[in-house]
JSON list of C-alpha atoms in Angstrom, two decimals:
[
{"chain": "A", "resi": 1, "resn": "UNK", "atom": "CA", "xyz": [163.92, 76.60, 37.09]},
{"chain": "A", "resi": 2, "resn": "UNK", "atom": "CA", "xyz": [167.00, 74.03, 36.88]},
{"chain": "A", "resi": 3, "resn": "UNK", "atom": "CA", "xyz": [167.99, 71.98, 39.67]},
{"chain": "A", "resi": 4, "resn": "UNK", "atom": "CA", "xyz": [170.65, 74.00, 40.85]},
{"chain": "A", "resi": 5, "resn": "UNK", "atom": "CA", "xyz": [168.65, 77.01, 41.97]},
{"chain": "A", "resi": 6, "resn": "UNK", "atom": "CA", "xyz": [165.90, 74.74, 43.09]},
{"chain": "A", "resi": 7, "resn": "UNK", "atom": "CA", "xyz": [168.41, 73.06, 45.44]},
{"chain": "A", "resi": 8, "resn": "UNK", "atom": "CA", "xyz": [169.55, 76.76, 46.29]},
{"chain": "A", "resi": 9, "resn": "UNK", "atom": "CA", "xyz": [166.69, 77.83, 47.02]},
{"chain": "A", "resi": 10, "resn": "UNK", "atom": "CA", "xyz": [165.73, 74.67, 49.50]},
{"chain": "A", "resi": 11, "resn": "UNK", "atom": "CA", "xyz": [168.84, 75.48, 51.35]},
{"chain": "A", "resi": 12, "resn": "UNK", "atom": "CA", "xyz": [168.20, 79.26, 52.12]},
{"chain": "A", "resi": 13, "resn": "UNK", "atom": "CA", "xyz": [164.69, 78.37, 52.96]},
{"chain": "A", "resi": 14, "resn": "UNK", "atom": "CA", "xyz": [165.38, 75.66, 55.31]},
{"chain": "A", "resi": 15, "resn": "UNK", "atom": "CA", "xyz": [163.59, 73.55, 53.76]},
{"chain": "A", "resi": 16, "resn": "UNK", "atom": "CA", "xyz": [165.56, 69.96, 53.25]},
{"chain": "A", "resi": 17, "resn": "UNK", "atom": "CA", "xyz": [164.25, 66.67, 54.90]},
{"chain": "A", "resi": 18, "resn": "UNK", "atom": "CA", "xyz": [166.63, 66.01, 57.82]},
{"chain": "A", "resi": 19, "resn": "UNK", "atom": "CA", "xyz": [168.53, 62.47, 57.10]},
{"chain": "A", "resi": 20, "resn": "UNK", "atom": "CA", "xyz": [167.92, 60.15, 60.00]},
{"chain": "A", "resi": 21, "resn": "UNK", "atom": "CA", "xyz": [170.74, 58.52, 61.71]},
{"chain": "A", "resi": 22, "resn": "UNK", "atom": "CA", "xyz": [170.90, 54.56, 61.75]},
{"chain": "A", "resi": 23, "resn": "UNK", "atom": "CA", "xyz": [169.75, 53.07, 65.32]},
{"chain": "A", "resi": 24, "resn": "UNK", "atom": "CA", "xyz": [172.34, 52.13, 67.70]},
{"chain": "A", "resi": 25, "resn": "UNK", "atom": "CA", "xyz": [173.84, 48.54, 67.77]},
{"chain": "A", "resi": 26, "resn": "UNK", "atom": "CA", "xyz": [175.41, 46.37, 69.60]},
{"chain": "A", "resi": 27, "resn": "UNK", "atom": "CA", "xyz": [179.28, 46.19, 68.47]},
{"chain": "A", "resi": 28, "resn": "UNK", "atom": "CA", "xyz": [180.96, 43.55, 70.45]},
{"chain": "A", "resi": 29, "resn": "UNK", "atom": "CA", "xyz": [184.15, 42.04, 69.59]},
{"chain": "A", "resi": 30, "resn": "UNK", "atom": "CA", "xyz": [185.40, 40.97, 66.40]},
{"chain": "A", "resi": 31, "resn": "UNK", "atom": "CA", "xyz": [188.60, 39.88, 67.14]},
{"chain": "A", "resi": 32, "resn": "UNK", "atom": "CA", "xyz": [189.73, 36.19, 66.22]},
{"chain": "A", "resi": 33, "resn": "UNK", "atom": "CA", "xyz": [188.45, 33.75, 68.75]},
{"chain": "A", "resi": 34, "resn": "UNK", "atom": "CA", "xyz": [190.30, 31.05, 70.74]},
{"chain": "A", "resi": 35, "resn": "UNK", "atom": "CA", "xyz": [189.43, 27.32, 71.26]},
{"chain": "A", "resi": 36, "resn": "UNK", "atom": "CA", "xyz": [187.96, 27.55, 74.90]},
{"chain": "A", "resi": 37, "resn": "UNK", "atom": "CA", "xyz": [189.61, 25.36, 77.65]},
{"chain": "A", "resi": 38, "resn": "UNK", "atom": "CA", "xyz": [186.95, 25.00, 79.83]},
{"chain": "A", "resi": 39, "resn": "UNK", "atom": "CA", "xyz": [182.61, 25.25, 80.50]},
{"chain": "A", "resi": 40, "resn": "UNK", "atom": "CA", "xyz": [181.21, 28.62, 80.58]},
{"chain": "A", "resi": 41, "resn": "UNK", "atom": "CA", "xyz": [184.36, 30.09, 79.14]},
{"chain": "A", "resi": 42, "resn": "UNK", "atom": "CA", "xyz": [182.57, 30.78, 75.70]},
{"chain": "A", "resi": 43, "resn": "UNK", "atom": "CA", "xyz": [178.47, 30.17, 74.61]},
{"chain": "A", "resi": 44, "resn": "UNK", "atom": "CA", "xyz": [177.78, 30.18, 71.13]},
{"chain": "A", "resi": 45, "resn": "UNK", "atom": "CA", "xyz": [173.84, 30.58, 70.47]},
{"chain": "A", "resi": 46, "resn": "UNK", "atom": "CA", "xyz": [171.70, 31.25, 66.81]},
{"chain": "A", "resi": 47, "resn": "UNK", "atom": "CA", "xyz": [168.22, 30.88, 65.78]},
{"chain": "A", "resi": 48, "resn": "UNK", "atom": "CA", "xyz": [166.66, 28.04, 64.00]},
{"chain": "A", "resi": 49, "resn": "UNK", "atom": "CA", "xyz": [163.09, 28.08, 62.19]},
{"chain": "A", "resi": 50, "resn": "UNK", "atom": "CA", "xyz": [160.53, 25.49, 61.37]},
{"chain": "A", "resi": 51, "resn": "UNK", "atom": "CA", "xyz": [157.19, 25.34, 60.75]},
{"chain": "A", "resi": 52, "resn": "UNK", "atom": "CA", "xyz": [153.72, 23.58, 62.60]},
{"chain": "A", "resi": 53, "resn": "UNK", "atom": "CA", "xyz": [151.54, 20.99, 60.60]},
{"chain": "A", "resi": 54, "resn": "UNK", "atom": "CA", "xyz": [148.89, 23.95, 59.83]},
{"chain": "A", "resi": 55, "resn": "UNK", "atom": "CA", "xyz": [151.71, 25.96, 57.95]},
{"chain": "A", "resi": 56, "resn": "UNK", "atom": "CA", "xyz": [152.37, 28.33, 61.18]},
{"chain": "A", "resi": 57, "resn": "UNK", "atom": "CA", "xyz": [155.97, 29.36, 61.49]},
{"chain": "A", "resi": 58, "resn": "UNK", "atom": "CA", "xyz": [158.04, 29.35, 65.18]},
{"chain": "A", "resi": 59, "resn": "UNK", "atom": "CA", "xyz": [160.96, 29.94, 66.26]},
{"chain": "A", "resi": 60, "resn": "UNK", "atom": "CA", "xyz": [164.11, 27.82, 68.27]},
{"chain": "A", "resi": 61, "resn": "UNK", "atom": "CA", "xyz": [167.09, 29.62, 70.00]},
{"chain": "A", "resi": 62, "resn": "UNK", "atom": "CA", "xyz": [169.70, 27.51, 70.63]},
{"chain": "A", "resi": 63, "resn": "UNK", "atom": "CA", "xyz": [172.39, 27.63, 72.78]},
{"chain": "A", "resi": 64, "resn": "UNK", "atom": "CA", "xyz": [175.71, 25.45, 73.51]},
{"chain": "A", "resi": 65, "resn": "UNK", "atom": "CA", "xyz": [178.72, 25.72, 75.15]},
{"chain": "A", "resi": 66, "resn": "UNK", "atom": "CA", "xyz": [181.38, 25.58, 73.18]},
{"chain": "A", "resi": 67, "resn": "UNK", "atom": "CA", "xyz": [184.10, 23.52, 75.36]},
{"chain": "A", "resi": 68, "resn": "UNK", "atom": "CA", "xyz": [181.63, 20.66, 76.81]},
{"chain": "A", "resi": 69, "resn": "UNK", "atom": "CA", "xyz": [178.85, 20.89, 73.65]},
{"chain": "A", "resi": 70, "resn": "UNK", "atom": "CA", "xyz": [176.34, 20.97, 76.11]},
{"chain": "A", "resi": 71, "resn": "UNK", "atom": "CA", "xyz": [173.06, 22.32, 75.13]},
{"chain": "A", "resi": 72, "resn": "UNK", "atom": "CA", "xyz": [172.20, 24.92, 77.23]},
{"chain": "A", "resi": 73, "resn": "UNK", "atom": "CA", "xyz": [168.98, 26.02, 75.92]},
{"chain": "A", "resi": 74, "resn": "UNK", "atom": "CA", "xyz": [166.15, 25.13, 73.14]},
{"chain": "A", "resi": 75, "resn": "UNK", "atom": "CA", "xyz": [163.66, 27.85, 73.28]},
{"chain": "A", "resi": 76, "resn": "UNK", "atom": "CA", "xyz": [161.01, 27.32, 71.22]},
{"chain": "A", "resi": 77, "resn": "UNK", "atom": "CA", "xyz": [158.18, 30.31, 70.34]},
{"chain": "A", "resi": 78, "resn": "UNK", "atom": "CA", "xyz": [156.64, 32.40, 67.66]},
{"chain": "A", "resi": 79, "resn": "UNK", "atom": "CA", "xyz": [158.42, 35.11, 68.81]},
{"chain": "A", "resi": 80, "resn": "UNK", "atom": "CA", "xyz": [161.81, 35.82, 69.90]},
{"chain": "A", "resi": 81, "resn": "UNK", "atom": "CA", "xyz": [163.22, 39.46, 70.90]},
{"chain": "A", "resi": 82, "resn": "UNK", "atom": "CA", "xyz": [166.42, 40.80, 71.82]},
{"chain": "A", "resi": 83, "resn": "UNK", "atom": "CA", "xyz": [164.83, 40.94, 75.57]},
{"chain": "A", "resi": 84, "resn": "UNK", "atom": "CA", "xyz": [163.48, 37.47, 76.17]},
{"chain": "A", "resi": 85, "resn": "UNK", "atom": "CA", "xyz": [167.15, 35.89, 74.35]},
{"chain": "A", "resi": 86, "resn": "UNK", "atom": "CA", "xyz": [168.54, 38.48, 77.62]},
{"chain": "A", "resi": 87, "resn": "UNK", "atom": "CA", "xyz": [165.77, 36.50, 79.65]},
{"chain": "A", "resi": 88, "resn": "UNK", "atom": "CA", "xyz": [166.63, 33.09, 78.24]},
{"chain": "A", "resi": 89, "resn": "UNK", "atom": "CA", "xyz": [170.80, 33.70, 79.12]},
{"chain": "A", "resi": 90, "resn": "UNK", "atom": "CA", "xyz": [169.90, 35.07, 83.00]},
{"chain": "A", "resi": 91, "resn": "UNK", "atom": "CA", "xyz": [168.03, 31.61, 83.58]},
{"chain": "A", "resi": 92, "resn": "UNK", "atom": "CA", "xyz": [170.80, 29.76, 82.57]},
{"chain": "A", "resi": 93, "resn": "UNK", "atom": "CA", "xyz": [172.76, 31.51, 84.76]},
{"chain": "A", "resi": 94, "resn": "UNK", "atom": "CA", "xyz": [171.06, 31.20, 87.24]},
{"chain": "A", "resi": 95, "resn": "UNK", "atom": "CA", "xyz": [171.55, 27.38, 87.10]},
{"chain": "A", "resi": 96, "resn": "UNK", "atom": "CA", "xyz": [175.65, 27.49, 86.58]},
{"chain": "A", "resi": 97, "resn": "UNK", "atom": "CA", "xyz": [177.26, 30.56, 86.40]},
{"chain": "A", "resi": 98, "resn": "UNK", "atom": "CA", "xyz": [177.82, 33.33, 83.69]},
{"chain": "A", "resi": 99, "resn": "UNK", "atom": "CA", "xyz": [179.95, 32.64, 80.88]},
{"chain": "A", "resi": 100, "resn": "UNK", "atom": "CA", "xyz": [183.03, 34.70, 79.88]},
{"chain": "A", "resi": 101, "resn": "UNK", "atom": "CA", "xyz": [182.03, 35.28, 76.38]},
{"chain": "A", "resi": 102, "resn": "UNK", "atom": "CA", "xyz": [178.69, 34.95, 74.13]},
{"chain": "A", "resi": 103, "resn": "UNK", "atom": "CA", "xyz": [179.02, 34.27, 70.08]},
{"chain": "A", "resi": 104, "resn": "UNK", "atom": "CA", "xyz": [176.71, 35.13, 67.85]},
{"chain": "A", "resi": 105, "resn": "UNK", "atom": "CA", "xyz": [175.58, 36.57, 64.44]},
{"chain": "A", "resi": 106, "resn": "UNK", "atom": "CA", "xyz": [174.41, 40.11, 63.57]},
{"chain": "A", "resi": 107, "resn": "UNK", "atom": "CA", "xyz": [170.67, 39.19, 63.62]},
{"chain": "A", "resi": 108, "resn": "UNK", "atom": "CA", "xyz": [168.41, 42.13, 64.61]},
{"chain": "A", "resi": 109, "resn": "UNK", "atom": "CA", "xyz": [167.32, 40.60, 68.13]},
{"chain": "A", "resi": 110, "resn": "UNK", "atom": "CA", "xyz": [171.15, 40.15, 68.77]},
{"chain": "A", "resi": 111, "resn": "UNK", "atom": "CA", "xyz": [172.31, 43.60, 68.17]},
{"chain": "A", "resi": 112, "resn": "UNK", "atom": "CA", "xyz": [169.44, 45.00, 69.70]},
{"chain": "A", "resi": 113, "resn": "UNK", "atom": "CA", "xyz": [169.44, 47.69, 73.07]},
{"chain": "A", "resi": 114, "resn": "UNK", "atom": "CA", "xyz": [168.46, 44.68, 74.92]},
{"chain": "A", "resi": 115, "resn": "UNK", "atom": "CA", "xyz": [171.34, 42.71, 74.21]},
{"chain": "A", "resi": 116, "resn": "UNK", "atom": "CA", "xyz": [173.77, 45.66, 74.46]},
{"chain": "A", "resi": 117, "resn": "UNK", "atom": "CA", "xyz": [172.48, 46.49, 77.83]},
{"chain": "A", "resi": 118, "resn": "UNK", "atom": "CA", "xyz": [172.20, 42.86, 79.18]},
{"chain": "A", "resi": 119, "resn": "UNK", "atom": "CA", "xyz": [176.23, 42.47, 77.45]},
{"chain": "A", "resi": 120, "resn": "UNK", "atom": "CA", "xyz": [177.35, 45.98, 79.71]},
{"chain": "A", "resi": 121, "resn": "UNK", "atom": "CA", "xyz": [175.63, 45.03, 82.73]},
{"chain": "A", "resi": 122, "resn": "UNK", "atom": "CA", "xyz": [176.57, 41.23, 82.89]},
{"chain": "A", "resi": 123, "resn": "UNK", "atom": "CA", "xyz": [180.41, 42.54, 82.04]},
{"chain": "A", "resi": 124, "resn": "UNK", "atom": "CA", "xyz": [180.17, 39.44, 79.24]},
{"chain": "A", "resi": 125, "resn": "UNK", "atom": "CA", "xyz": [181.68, 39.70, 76.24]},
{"chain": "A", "resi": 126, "resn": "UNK", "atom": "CA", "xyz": [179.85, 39.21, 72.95]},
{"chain": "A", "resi": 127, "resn": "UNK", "atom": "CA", "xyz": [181.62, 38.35, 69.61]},
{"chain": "A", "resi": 128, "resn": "UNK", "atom": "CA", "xyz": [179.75, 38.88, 66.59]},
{"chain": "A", "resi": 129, "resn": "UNK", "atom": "CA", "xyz": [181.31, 37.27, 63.41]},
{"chain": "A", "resi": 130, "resn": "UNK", "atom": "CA", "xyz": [181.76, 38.33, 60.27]},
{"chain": "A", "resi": 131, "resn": "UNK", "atom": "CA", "xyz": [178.55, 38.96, 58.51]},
{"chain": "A", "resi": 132, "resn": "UNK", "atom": "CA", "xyz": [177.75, 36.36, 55.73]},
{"chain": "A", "resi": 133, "resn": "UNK", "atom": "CA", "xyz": [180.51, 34.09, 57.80]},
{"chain": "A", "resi": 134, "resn": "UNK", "atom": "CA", "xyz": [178.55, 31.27, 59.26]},
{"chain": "A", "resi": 135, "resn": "UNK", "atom": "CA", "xyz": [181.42, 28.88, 59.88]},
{"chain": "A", "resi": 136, "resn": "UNK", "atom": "CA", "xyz": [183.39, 31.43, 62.06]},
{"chain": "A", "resi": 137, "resn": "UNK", "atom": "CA", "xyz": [180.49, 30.17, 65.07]},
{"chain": "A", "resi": 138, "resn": "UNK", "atom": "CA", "xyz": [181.11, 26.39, 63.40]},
{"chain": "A", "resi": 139, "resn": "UNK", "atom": "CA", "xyz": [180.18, 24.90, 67.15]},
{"chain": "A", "resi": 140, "resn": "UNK", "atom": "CA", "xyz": [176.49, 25.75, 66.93]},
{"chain": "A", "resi": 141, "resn": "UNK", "atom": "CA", "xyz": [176.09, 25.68, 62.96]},
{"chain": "A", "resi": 142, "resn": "UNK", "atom": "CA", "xyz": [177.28, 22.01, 63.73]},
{"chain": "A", "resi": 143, "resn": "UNK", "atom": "CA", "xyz": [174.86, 22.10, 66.14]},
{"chain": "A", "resi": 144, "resn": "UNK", "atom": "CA", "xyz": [171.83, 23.44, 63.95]},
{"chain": "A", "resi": 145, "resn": "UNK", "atom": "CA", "xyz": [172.36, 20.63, 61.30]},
{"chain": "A", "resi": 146, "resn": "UNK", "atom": "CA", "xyz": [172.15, 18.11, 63.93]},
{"chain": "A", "resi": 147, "resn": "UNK", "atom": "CA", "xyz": [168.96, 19.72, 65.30]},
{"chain": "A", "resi": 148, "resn": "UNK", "atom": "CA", "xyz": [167.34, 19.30, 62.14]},
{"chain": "A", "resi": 149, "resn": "UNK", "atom": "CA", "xyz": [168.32, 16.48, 60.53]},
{"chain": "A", "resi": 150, "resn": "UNK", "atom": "CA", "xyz": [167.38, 14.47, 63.90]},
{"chain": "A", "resi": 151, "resn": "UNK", "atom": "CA", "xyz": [164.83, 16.08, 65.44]},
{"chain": "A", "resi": 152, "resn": "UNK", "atom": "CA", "xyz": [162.83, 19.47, 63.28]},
{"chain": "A", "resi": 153, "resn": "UNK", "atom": "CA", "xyz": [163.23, 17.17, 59.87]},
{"chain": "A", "resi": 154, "resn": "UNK", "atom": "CA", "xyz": [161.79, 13.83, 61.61]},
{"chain": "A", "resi": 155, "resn": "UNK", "atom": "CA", "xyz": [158.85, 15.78, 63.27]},
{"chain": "A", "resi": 156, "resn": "UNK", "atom": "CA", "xyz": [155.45, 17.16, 62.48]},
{"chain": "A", "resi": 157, "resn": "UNK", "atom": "CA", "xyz": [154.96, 19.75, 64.95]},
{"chain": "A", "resi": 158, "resn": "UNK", "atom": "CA", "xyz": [151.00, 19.92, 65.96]},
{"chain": "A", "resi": 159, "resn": "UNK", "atom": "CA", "xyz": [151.29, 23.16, 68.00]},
{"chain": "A", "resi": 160, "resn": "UNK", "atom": "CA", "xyz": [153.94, 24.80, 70.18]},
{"chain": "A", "resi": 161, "resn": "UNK", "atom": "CA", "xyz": [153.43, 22.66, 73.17]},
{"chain": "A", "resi": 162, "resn": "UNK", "atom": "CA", "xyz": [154.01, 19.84, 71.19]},
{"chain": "A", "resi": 163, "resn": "UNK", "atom": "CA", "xyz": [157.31, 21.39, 69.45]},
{"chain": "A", "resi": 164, "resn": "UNK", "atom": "CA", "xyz": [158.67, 22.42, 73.26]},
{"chain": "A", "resi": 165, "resn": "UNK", "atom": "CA", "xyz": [157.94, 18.59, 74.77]},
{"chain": "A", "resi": 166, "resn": "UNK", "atom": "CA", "xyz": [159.93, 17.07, 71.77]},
{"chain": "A", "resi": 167, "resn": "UNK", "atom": "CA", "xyz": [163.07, 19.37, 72.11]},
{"chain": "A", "resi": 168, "resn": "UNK", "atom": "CA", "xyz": [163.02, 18.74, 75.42]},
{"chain": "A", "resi": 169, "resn": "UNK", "atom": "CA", "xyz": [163.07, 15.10, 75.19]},
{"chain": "A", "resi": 170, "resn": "UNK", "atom": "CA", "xyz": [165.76, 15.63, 72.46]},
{"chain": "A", "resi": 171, "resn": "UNK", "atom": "CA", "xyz": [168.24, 18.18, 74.16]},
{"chain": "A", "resi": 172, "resn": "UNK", "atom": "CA", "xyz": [168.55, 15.30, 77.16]},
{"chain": "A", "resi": 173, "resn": "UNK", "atom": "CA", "xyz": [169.56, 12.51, 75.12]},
{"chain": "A", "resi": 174, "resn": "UNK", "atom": "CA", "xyz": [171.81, 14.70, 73.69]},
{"chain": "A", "resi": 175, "resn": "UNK", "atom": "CA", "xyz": [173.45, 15.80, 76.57]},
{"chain": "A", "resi": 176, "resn": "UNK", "atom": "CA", "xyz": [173.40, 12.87, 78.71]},
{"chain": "A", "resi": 177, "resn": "UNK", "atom": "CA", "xyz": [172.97, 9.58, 77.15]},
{"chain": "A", "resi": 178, "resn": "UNK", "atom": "CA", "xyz": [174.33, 9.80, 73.55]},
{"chain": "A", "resi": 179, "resn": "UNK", "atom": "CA", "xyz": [178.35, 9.44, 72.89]},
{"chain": "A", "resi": 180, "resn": "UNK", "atom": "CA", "xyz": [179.95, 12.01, 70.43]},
{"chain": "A", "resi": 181, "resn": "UNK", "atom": "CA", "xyz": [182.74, 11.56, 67.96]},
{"chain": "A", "resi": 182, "resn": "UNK", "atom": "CA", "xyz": [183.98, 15.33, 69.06]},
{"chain": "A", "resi": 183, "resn": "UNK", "atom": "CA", "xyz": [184.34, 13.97, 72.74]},
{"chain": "A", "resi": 184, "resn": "UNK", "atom": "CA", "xyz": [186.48, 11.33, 72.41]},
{"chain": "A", "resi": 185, "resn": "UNK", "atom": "CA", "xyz": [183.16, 9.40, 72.42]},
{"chain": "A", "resi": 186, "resn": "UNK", "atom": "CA", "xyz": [181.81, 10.59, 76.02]},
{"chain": "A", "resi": 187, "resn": "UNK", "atom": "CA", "xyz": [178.26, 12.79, 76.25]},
{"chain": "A", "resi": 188, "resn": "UNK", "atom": "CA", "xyz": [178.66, 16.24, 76.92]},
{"chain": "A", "resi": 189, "resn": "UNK", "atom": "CA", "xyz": [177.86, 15.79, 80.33]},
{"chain": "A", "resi": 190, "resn": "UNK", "atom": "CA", "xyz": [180.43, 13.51, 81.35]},
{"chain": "A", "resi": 191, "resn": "UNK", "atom": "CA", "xyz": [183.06, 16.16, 79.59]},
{"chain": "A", "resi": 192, "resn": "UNK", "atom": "CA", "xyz": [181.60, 18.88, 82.10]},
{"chain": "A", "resi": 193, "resn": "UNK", "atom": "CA", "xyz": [181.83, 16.71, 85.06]},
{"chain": "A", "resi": 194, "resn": "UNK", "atom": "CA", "xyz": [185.76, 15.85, 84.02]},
{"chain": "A", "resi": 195, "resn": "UNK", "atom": "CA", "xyz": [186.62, 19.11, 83.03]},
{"chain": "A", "resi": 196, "resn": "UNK", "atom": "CA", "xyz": [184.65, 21.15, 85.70]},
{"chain": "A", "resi": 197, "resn": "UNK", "atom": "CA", "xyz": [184.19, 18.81, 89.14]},
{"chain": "A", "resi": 198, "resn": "UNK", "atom": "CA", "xyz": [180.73, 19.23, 90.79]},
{"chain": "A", "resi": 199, "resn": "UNK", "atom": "CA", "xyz": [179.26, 20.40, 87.44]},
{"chain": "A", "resi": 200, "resn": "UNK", "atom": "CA", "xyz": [175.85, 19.56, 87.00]},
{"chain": "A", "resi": 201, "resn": "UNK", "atom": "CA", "xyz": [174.61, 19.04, 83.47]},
{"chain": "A", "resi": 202, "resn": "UNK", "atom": "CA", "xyz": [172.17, 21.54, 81.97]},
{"chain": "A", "resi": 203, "resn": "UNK", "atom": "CA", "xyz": [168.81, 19.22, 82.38]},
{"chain": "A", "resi": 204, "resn": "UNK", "atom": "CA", "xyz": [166.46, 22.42, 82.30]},
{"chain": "A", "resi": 205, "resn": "UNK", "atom": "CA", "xyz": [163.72, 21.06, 80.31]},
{"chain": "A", "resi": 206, "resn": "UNK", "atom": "CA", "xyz": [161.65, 23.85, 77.49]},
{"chain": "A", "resi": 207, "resn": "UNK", "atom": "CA", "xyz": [158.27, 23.61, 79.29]},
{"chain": "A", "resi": 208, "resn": "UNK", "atom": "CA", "xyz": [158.32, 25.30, 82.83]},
{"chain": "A", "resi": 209, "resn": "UNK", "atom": "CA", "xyz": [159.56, 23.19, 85.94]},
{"chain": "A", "resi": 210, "resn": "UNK", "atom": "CA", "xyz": [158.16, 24.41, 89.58]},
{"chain": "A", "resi": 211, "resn": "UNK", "atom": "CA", "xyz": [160.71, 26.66, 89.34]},
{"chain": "A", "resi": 212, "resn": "UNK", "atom": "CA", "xyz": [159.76, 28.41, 86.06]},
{"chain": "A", "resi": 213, "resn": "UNK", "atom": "CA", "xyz": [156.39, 28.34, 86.56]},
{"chain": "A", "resi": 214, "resn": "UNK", "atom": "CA", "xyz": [156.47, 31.85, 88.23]},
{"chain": "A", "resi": 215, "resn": "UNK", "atom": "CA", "xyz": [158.30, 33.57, 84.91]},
{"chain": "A", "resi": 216, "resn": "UNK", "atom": "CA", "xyz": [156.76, 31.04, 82.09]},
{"chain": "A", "resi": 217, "resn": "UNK", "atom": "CA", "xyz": [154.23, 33.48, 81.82]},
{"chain": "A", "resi": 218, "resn": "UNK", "atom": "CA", "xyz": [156.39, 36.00, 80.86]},
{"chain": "A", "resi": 219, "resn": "UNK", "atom": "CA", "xyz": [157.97, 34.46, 77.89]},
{"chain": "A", "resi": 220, "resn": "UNK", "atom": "CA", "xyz": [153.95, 33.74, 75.67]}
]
């Protein structure tokens, strides 16, 4: 029997595998992006990865706002999903207001349901940029390199505890005591408090606070 009639034969028997369809993904914009004019008018956030003293691997979102180059967040776990990055962007929120647009890249957790739903229901707008384009989300790949050649390159990490109290300590001087070249030499805190009057700078430390001690225990 040649191929032909085999095939033939499948199709009058209904017997071919049905193809599955590719999951649904977040789309988001793609258009070319401004230079933002003010805080919360445009987040950029990415993952970073490193690894504990036993070999373990773990996990950092970052987040900064583009304008001020604030640090918003440094969430550090073994795990991060499309839901708890939805999680991680409601709590900062909830300390300033939502922002106007979110960049990112096409990573899995960031074209999940999650972030789809979390993008529709928040009315934000999420850019993703071009795939294999790093540089077109230059403010927190600037960002990244810092991260690790000051902090994730200078530190053993003994466990995750350990890895949260460091960024925390980090991600304040960086906001609030040291200068940058970018700002015209001020901190990214004194740009917010210029640009945006009553701002107050993003001090949210990684482990919980009493007021994150009711939802830490969602995040493990």
């Amino acid at each position: 029997m040649n191929q032909k009639k085999l095939r033939r034969l499948y199709r009058e028997e209904k017997l071919q595998v049905r193809r599955r369809g590719g999951r649904k993904r977040a789309l988001g914009t793609r258009a070319p992006l401004a230079l933002p004019d003010g805080p919360n008018q445009r987040w950029s956030l990415d993952f970073v990865s490193d690894a504990f003293s036993d070999g373990r691997r773990f996990r950092i979102l970052t987040i900064v706002d583009d304008f001020t180059r604030e640090c918003l967040a440094l969430v550090a776990n073994t795990s991060l999903s499309g839901m708890r990055v939805a999680r991680e962007l409601d709590a900062i929120i909830q300390r300033r207001t939502k922002p106007a647009m979110v960049v990112s890249d096409n990573g899995t957790e960031l074209t999940s349901m999650a972030i789809l739903r979390w993008s529709q229901e928040r009315q934000v707008d999420w850019h993703y940029i071009a795939p294999g384009k790093p540089m077109q989300n230059g403010f927190i790949e600037s960002f990244n390199g810092r991260l690790r050649d000051e902090c994730l390159n200078e530190t053993l990490f003994a466990s995750l505890g350990h890895a949260r109290n460091v960024l925390s300590a980090w991600k304040e001087d960086y906001n609030t005591v040291r200068p940058h070249s970018s700002l015209g030499g001020k901190t990214p805190a004194e740009i917010a408090a210029k640009a945006y009057p009553g701002h107050a700078p993003d001090m949210l430390a990684i482990l919980p606070t009493a007021s994150h001690q009711s939802t830490i225990g969602l995040y493990q």
